[in-house]
PDB file of C-alpha atoms and ligand atoms in Angstrom:
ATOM      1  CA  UNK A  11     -12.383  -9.011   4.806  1.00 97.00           C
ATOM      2  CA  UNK A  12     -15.168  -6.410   5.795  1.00 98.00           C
ATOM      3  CA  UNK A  13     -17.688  -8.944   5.198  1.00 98.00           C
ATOM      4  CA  UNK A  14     -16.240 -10.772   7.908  1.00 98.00           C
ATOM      5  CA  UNK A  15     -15.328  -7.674   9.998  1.00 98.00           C
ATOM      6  CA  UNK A  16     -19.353  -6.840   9.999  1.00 98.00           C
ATOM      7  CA  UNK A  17     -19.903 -10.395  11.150  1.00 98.00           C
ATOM      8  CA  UNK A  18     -17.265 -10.137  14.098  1.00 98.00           C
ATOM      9  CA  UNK A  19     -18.756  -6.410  15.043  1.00 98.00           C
ATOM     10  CA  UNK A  20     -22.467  -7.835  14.966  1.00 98.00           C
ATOM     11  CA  UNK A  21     -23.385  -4.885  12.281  1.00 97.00           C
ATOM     12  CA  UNK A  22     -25.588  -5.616   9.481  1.00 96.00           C
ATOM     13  CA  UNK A  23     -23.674  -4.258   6.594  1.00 96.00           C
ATOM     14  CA  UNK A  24     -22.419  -5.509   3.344  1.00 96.00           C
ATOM     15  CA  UNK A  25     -19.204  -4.900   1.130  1.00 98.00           C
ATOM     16  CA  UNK A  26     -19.360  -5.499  -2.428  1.00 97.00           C
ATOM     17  CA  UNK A  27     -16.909  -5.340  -5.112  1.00 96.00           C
ATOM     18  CA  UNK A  28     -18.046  -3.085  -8.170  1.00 96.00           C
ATOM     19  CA  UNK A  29     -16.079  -2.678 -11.311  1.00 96.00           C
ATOM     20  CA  UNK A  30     -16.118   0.899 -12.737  1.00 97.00           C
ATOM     21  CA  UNK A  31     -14.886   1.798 -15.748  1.00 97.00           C
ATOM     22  CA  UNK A  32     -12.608   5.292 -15.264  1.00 96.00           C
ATOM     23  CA  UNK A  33     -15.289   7.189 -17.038  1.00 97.00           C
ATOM     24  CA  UNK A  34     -17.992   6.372 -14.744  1.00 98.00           C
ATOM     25  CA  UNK A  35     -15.964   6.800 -11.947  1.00 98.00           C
ATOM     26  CA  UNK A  36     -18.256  10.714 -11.079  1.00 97.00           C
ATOM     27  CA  UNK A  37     -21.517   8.685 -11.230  1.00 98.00           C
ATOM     28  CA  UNK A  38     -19.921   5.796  -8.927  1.00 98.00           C
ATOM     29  CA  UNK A  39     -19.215   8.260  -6.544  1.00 98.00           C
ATOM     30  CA  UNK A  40     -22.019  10.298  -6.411  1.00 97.00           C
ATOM     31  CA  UNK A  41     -23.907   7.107  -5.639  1.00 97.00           C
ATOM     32  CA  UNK A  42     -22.051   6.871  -2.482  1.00 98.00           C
ATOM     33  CA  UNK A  43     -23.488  10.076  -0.920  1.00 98.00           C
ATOM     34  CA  UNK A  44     -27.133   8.296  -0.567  1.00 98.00           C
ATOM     35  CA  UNK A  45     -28.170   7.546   2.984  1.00 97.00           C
ATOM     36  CA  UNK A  46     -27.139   4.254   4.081  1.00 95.00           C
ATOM     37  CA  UNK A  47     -24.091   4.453   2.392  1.00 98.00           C
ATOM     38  CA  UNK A  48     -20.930   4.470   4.786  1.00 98.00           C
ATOM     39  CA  UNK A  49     -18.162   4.590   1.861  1.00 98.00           C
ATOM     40  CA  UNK A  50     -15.534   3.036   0.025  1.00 98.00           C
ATOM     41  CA  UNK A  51     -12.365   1.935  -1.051  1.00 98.00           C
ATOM     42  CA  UNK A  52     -10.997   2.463  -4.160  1.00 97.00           C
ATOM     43  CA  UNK A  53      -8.232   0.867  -6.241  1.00 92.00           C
ATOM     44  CA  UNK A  54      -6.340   1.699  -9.651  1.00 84.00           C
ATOM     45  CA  UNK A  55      -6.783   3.561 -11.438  1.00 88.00           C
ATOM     46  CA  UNK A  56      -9.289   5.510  -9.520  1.00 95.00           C
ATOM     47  CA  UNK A  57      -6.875   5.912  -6.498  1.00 94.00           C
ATOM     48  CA  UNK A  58      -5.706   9.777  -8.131  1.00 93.00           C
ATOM     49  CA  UNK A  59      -8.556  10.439 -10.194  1.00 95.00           C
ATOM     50  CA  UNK A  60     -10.937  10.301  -7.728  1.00 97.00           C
ATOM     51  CA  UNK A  61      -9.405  13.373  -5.173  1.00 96.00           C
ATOM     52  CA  UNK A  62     -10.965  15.868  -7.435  1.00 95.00           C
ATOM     53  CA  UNK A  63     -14.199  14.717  -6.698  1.00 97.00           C
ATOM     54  CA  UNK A  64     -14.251  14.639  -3.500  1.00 98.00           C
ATOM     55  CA  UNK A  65     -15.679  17.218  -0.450  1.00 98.00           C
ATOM     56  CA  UNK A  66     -12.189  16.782   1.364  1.00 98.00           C
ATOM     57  CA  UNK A  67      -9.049  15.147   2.065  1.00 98.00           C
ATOM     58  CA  UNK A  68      -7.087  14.356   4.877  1.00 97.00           C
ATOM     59  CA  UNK A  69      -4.110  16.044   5.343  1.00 95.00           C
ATOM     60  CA  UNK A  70      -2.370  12.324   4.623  1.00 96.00           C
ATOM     61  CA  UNK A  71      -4.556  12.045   1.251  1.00 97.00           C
ATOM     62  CA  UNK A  72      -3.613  15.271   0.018  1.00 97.00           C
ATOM     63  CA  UNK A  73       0.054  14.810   0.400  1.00 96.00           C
ATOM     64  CA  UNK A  74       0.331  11.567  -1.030  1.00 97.00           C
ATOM     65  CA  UNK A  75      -1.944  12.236  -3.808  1.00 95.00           C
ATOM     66  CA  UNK A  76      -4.209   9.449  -3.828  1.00 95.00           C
ATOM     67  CA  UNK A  77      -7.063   7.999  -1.124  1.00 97.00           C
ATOM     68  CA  UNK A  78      -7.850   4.385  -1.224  1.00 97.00           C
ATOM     69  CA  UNK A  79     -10.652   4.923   1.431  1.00 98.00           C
ATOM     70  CA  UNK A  80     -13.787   7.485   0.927  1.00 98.00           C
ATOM     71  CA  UNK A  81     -15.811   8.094   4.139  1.00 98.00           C
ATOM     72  CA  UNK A  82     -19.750   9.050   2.934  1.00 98.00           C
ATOM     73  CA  UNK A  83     -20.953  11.611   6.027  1.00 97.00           C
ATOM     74  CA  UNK A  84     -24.327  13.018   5.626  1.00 97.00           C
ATOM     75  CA  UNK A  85     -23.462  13.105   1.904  1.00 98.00           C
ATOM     76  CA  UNK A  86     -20.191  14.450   2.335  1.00 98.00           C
ATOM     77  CA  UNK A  87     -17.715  12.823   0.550  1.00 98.00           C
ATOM     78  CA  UNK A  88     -13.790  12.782   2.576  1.00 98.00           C
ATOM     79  CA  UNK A  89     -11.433  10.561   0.912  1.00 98.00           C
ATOM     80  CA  UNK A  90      -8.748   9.081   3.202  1.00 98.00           C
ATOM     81  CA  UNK A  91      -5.308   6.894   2.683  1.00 98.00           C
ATOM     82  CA  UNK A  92      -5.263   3.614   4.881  1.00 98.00           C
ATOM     83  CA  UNK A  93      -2.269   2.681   2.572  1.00 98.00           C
ATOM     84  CA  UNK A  94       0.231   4.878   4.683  1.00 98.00           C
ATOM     85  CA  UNK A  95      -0.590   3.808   8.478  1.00 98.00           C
ATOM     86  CA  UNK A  96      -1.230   0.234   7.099  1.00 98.00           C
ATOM     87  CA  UNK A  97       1.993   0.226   6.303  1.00 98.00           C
ATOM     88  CA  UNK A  98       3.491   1.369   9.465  1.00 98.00           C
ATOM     89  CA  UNK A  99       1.507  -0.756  10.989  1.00 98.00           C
ATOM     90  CA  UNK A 100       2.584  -3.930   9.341  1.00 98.00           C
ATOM     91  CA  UNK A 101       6.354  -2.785   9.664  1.00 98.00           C
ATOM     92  CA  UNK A 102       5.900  -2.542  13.461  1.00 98.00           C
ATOM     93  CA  UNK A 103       4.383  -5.588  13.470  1.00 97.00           C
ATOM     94  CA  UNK A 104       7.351  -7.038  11.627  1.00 97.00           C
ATOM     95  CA  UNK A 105       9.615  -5.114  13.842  1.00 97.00           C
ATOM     96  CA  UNK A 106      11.302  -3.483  11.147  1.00 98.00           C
ATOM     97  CA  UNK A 107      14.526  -1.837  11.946  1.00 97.00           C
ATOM     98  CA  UNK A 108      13.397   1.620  12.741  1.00 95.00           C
ATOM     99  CA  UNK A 109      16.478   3.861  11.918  1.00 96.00           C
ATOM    100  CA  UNK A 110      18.969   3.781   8.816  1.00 97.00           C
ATOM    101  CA  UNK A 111      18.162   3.886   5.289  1.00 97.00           C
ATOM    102  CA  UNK A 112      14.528   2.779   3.769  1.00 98.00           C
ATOM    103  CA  UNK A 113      14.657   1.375   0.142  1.00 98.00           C
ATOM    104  CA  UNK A 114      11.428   2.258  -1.837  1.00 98.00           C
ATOM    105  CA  UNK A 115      11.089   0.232  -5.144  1.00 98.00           C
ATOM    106  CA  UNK A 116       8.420   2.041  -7.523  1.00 97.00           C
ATOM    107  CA  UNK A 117       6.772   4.862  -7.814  1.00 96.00           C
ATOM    108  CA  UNK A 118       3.356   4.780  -7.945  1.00 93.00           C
ATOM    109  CA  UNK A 119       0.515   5.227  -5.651  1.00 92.00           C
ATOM    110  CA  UNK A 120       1.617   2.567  -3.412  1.00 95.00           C
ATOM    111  CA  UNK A 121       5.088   4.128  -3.186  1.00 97.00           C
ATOM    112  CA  UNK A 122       3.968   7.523  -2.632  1.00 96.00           C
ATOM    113  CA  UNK A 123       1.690   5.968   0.323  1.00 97.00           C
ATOM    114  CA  UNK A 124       5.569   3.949   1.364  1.00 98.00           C
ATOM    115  CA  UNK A 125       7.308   7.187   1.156  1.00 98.00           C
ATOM    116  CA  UNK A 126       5.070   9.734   2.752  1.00 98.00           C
ATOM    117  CA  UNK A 127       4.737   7.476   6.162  1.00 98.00           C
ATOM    118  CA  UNK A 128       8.155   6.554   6.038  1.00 98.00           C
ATOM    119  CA  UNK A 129       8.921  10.529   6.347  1.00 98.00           C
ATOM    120  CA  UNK A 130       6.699  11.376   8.728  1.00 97.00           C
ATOM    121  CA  UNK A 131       8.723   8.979  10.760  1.00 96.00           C
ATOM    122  CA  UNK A 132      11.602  10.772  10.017  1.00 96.00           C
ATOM    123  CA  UNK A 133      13.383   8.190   7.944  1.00 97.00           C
ATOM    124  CA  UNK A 134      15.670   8.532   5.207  1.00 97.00           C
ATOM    125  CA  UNK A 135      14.125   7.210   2.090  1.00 98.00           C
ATOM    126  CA  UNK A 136      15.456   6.639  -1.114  1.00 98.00           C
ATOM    127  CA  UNK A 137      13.037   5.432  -4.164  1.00 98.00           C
ATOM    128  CA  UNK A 138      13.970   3.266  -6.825  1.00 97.00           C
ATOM    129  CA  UNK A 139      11.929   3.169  -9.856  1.00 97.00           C
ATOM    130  CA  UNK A 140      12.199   1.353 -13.302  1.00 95.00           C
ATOM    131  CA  UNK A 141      11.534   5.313 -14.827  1.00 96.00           C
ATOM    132  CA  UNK A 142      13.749   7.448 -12.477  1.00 97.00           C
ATOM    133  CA  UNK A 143      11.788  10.848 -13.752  1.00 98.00           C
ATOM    134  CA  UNK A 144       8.869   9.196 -11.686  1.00 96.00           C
ATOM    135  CA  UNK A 145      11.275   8.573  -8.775  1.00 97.00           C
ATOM    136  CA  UNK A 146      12.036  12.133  -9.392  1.00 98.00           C
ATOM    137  CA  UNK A 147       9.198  13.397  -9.129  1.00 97.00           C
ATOM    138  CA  UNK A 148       8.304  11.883  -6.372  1.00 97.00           C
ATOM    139  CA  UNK A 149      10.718  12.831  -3.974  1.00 98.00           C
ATOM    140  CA  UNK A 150      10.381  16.344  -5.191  1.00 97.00           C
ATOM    141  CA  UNK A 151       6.816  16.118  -3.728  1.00 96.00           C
ATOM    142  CA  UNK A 152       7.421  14.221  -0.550  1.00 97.00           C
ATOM    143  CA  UNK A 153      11.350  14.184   0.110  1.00 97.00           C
ATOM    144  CA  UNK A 154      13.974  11.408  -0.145  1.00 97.00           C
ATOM    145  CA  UNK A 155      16.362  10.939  -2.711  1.00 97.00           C
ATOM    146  CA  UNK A 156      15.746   9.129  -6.422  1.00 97.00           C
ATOM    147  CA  UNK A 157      17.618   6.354  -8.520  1.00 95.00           C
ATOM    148  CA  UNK A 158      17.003   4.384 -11.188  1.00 93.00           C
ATOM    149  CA  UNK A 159      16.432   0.701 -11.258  1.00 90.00           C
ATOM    150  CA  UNK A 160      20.537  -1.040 -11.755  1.00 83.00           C
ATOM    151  CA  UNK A 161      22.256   1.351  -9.248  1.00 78.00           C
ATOM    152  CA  UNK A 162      21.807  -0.728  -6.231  1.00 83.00           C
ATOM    153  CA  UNK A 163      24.718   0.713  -4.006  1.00 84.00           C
ATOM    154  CA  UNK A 164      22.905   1.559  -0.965  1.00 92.00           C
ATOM    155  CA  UNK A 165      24.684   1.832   2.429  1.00 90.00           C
ATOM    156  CA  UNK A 166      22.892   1.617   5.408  1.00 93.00           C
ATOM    157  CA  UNK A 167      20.144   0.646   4.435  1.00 96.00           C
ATOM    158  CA  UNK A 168      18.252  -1.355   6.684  1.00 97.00           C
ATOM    159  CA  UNK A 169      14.600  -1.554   4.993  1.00 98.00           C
ATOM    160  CA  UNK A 170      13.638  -2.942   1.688  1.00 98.00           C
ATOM    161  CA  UNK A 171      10.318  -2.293   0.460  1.00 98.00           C
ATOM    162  CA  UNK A 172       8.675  -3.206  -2.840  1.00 98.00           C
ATOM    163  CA  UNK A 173       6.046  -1.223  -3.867  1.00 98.00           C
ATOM    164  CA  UNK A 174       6.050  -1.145  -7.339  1.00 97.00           C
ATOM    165  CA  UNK A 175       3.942  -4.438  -8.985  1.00 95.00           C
ATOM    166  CA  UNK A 176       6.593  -6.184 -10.142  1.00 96.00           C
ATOM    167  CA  UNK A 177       6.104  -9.474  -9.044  1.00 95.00           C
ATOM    168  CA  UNK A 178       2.005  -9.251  -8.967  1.00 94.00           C
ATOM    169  CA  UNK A 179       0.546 -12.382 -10.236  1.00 91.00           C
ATOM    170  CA  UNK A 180       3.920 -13.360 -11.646  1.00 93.00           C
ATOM    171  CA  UNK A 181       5.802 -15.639  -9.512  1.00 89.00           C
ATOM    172  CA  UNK A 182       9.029 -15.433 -11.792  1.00 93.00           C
ATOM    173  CA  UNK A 183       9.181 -11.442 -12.206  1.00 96.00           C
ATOM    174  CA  UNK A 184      10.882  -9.225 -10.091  1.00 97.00           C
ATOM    175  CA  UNK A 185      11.967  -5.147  -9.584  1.00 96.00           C
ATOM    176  CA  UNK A 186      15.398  -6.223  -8.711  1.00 95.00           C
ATOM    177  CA  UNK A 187      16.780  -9.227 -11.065  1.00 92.00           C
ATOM    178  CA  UNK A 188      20.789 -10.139 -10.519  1.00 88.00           C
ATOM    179  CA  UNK A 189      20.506  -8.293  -6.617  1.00 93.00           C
ATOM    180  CA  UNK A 190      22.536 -10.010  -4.429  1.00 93.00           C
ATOM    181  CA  UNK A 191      20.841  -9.708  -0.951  1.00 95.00           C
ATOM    182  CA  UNK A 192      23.915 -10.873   0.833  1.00 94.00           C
ATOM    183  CA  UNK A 193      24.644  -7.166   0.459  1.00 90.00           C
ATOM    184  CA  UNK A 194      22.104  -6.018   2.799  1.00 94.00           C
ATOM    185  CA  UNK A 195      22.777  -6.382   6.649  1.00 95.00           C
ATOM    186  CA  UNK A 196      21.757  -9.160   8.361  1.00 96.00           C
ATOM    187  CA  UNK A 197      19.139  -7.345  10.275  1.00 96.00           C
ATOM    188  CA  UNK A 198      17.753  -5.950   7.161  1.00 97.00           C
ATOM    189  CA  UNK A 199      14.147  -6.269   6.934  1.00 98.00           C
ATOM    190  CA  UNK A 200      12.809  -7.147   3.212  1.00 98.00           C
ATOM    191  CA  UNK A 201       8.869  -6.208   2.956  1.00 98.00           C
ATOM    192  CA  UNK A 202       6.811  -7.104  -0.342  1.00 98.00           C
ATOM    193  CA  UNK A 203       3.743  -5.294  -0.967  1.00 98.00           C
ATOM    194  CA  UNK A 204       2.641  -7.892  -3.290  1.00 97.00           C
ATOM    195  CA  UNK A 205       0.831 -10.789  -1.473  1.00 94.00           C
ATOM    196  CA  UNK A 206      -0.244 -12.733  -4.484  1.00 93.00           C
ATOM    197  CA  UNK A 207       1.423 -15.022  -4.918  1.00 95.00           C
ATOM    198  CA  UNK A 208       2.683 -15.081  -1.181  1.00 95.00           C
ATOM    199  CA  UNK A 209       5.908 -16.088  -1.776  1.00 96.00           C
ATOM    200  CA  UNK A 210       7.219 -13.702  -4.304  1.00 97.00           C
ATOM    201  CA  UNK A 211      10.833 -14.405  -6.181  1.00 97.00           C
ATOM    202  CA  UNK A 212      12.049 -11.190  -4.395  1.00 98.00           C
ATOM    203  CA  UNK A 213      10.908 -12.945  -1.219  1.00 98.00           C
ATOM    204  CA  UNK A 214      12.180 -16.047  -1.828  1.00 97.00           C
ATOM    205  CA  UNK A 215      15.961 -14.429  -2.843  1.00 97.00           C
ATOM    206  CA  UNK A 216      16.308 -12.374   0.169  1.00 98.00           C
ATOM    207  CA  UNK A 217      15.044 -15.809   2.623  1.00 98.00           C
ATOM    208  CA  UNK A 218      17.854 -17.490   0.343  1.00 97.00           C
ATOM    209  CA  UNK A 219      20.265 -14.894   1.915  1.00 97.00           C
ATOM    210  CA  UNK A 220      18.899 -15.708   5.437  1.00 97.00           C
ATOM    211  CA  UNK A 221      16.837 -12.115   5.810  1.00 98.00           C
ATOM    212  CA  UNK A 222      13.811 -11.628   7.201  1.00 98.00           C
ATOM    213  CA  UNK A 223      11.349 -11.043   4.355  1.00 98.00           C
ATOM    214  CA  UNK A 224       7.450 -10.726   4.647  1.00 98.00           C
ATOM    215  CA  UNK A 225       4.651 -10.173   2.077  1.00 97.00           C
ATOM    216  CA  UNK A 226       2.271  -7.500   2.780  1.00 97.00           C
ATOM    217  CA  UNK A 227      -0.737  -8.894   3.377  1.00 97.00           C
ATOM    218  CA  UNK A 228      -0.167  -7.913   6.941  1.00 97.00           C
ATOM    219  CA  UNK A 229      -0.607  -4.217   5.282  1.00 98.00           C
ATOM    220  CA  UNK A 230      -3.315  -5.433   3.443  1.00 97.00           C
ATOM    221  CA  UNK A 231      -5.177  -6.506   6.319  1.00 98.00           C
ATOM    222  CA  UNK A 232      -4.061  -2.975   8.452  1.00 98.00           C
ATOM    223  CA  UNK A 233      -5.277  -0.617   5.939  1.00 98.00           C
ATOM    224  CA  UNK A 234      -8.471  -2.472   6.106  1.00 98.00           C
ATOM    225  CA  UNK A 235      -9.330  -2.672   9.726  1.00 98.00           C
ATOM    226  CA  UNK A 236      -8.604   1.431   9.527  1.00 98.00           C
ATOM    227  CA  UNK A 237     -10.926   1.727   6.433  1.00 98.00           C
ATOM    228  CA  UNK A 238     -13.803  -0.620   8.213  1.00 98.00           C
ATOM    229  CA  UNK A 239     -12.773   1.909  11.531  1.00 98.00           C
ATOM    230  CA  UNK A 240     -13.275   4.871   9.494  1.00 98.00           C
ATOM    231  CA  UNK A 241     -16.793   4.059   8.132  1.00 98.00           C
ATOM    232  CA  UNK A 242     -17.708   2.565  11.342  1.00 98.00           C
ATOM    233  CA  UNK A 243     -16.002   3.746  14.460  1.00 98.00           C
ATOM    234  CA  UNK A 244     -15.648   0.273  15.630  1.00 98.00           C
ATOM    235  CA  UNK A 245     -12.204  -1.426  15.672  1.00 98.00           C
ATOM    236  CA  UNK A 246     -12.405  -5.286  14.638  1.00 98.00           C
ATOM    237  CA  UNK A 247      -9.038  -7.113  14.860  1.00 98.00           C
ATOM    238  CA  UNK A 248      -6.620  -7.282  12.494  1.00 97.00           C
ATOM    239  CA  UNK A 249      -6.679 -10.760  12.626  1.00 97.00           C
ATOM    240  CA  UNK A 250     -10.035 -11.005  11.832  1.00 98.00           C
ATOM    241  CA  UNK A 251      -8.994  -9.001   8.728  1.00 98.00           C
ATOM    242  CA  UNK A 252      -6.110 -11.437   7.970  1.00 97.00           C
ATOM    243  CA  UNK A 253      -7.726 -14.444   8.493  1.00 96.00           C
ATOM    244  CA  UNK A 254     -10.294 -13.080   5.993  1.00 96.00           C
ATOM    245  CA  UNK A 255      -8.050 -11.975   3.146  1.00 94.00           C
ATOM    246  CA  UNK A 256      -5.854 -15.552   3.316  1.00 86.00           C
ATOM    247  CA  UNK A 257      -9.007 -17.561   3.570  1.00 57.00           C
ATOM    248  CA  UNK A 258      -9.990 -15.874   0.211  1.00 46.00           C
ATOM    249  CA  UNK A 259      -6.781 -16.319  -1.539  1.00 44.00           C
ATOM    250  CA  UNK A 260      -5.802 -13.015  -0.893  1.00 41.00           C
ATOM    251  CA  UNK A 261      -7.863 -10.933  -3.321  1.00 40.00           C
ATOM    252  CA  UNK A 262      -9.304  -7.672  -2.750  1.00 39.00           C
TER     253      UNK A 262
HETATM  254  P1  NAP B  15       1.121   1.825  -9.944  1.00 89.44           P
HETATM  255  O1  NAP B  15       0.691   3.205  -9.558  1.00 89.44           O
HETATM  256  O2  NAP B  15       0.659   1.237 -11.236  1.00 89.44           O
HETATM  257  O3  NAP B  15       2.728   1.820  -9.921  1.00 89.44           O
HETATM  258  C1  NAP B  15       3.412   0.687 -10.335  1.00 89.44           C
HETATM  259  C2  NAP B  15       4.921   0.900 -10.146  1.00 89.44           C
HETATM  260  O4  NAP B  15       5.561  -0.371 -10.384  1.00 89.44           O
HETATM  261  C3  NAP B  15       5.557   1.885 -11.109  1.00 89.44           C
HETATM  262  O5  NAP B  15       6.566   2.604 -10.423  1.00 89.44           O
HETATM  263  C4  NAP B  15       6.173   0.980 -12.189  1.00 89.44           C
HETATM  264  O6  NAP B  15       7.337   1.528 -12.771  1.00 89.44           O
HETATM  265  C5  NAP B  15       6.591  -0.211 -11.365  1.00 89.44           C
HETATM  266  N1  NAP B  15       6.637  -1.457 -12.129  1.00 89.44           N
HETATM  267  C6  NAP B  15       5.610  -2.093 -12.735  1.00 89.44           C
HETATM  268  N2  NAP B  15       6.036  -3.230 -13.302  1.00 89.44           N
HETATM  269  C7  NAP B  15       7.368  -3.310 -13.061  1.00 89.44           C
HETATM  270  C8  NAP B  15       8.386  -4.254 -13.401  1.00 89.44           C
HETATM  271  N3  NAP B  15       8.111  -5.348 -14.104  1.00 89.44           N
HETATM  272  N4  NAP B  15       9.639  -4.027 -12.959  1.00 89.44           N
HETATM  273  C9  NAP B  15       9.931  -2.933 -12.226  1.00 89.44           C
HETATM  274  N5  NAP B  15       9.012  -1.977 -11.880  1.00 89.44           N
HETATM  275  C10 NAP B  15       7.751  -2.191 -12.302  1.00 89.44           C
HETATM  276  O7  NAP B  15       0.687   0.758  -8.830  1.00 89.44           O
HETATM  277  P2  NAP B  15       0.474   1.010  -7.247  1.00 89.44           P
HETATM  278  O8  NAP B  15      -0.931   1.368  -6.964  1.00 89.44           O
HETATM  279  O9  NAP B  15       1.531   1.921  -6.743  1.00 89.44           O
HETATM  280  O10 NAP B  15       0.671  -0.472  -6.666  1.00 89.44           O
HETATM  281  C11 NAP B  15       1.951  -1.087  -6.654  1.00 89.44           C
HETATM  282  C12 NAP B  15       1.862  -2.456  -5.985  1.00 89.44           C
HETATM  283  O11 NAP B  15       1.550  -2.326  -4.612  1.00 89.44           O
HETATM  284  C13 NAP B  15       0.787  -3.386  -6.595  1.00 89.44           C
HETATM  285  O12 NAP B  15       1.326  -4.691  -6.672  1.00 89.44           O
HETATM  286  C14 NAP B  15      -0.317  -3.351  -5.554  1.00 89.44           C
HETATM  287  O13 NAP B  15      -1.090  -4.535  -5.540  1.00 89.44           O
HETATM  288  C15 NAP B  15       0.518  -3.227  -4.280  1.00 89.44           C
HETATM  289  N6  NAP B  15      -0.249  -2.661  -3.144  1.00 89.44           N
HETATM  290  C16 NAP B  15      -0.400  -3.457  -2.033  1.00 89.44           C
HETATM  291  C17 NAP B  15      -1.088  -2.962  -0.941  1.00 89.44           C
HETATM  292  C18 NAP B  15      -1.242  -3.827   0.286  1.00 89.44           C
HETATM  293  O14 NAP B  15      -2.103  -3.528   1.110  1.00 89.44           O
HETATM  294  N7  NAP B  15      -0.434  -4.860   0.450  1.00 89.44           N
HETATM  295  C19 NAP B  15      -1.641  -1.671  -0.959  1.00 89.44           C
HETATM  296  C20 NAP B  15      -1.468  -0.873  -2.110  1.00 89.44           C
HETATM  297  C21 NAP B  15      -0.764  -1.395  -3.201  1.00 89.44           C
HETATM  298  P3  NAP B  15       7.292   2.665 -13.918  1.00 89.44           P
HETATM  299  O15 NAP B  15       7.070   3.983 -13.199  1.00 89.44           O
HETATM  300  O16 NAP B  15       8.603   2.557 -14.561  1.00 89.44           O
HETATM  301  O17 NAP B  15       6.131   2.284 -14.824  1.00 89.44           O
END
């Protein structure tokens, strides 16, 4: 994707992909406050570890409690979270339902992301998780309300998000097995953070119902054109980012 966004903007940059185990993760980035250097992103399970390491935060970063996006400025290091406005993004896009009740599934870093832009918005949030004292703790953090995994009595909700990895390179798995979607309204909007495969079962169970249901590499492609404007300053297309990330298969 930022290969081809460099290509689109006329820079010569590059964007590689570097695997660092968690111990090395200090010396990785220290390397990215040399000159020449614009940044990163980073993904699990340096997402958390990384904030102490860093010479700031947004104020987005520091509430969620993870950065997938580190900015190298004069050999400052900020670390940002693309995760959260990516998200919005793709749900306007989508043109999710913007009031009534928003269904997080997980509770990880990706949820956190879900739950902290979903509040800014003012939207009630609730947060499902497979452990509820993550869901707990959670919510305690950022706001919303927790349950575990098998409760699934949810009026108005209008928003269905999975953000936990269920479902991730597994076709047949999913957060919510025996859910009967025919419970949600029909204007209910069911959004996958998973993109590989691109039709997950969750997906394909809430179509089945005759909802709207989208995977998110729509929020894939978001966070990146934010993270590419971040280290830039110039703002490439989102469909350049798109076109990118399903003309690789979707990988980051
Ligand atoms: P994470 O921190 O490891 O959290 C994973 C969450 O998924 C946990 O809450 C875990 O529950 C739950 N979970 C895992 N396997 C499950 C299963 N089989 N059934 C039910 N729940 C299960 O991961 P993350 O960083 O938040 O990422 C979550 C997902 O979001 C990943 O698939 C990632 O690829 C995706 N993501 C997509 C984008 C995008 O741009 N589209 C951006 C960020 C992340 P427990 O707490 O019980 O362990």
């Amino acid at each position: 994707m930022h290969r081809a966004a460099f290509a689109h903007a006329g820079l010569a940059g590059t964007y590689e992909a570097v695997r660092v185990p968690a111990p090395e993760l200090p010396a990785a980035l220290a390397r990215l406050r040399e000159p020449g250097v614009l940044g990163a992103n980073l993904s699990l399970p340096h997402k958390e570890a990384a904030l102490s390491h860093l010479d700031g935060l947004t104020p987005a970063a520091r509430a969620i409690g993870a950065v997938n996006t580190v900015v190298n400025r004069d050999g400052r290091l900020r670390g940002e979270n693309t995760d959260a406005p990516g998200l919005l993004a793709a749900l306007a896009e989508a043109q999710a339902p913007a009031t009534g009740l928003a269904v997080v599934l997980g509770a990880g870093g990706a949820a956190r992301a879900a739950v902290w832009a979903l509040r800014s918005q003012g939207r009630e949030v609730r947060v499902v998780n497979r452990t509820l004292a993550r869901a707990e703790a959670l919510v305690r953090d950022l706001g919303g309300t927790a349950q575990a995994t098998g409760d699934v009595s949810w009026p108005g909700v209008t928003l269905l998000i999975n953000a936990s990895s269920a479902g991730l390179d597994a076709p047949e798995e999913t957060p919510l097995p025996d859910f009967d979607f025919s419970r949600l309204p029909p204007d209910a909007l069911v959004y996958d953070m998973v993109y590989r495969p691109a039709e997950t079962r969750l997906l394909r169970e809430a179509r089945a119902a005759g909802l709207r249901a989208e995977n998110g590499l729509s929020m894939l492609a978001h966070q990146a054109r934010l993270a590419f404007l971040a280290w830039t300053g110039v703002d490439v297309p989102v469909s350049v980012f798109r076109a990118a990330a399903g003309g690789a298969g979707g990988r980051p």
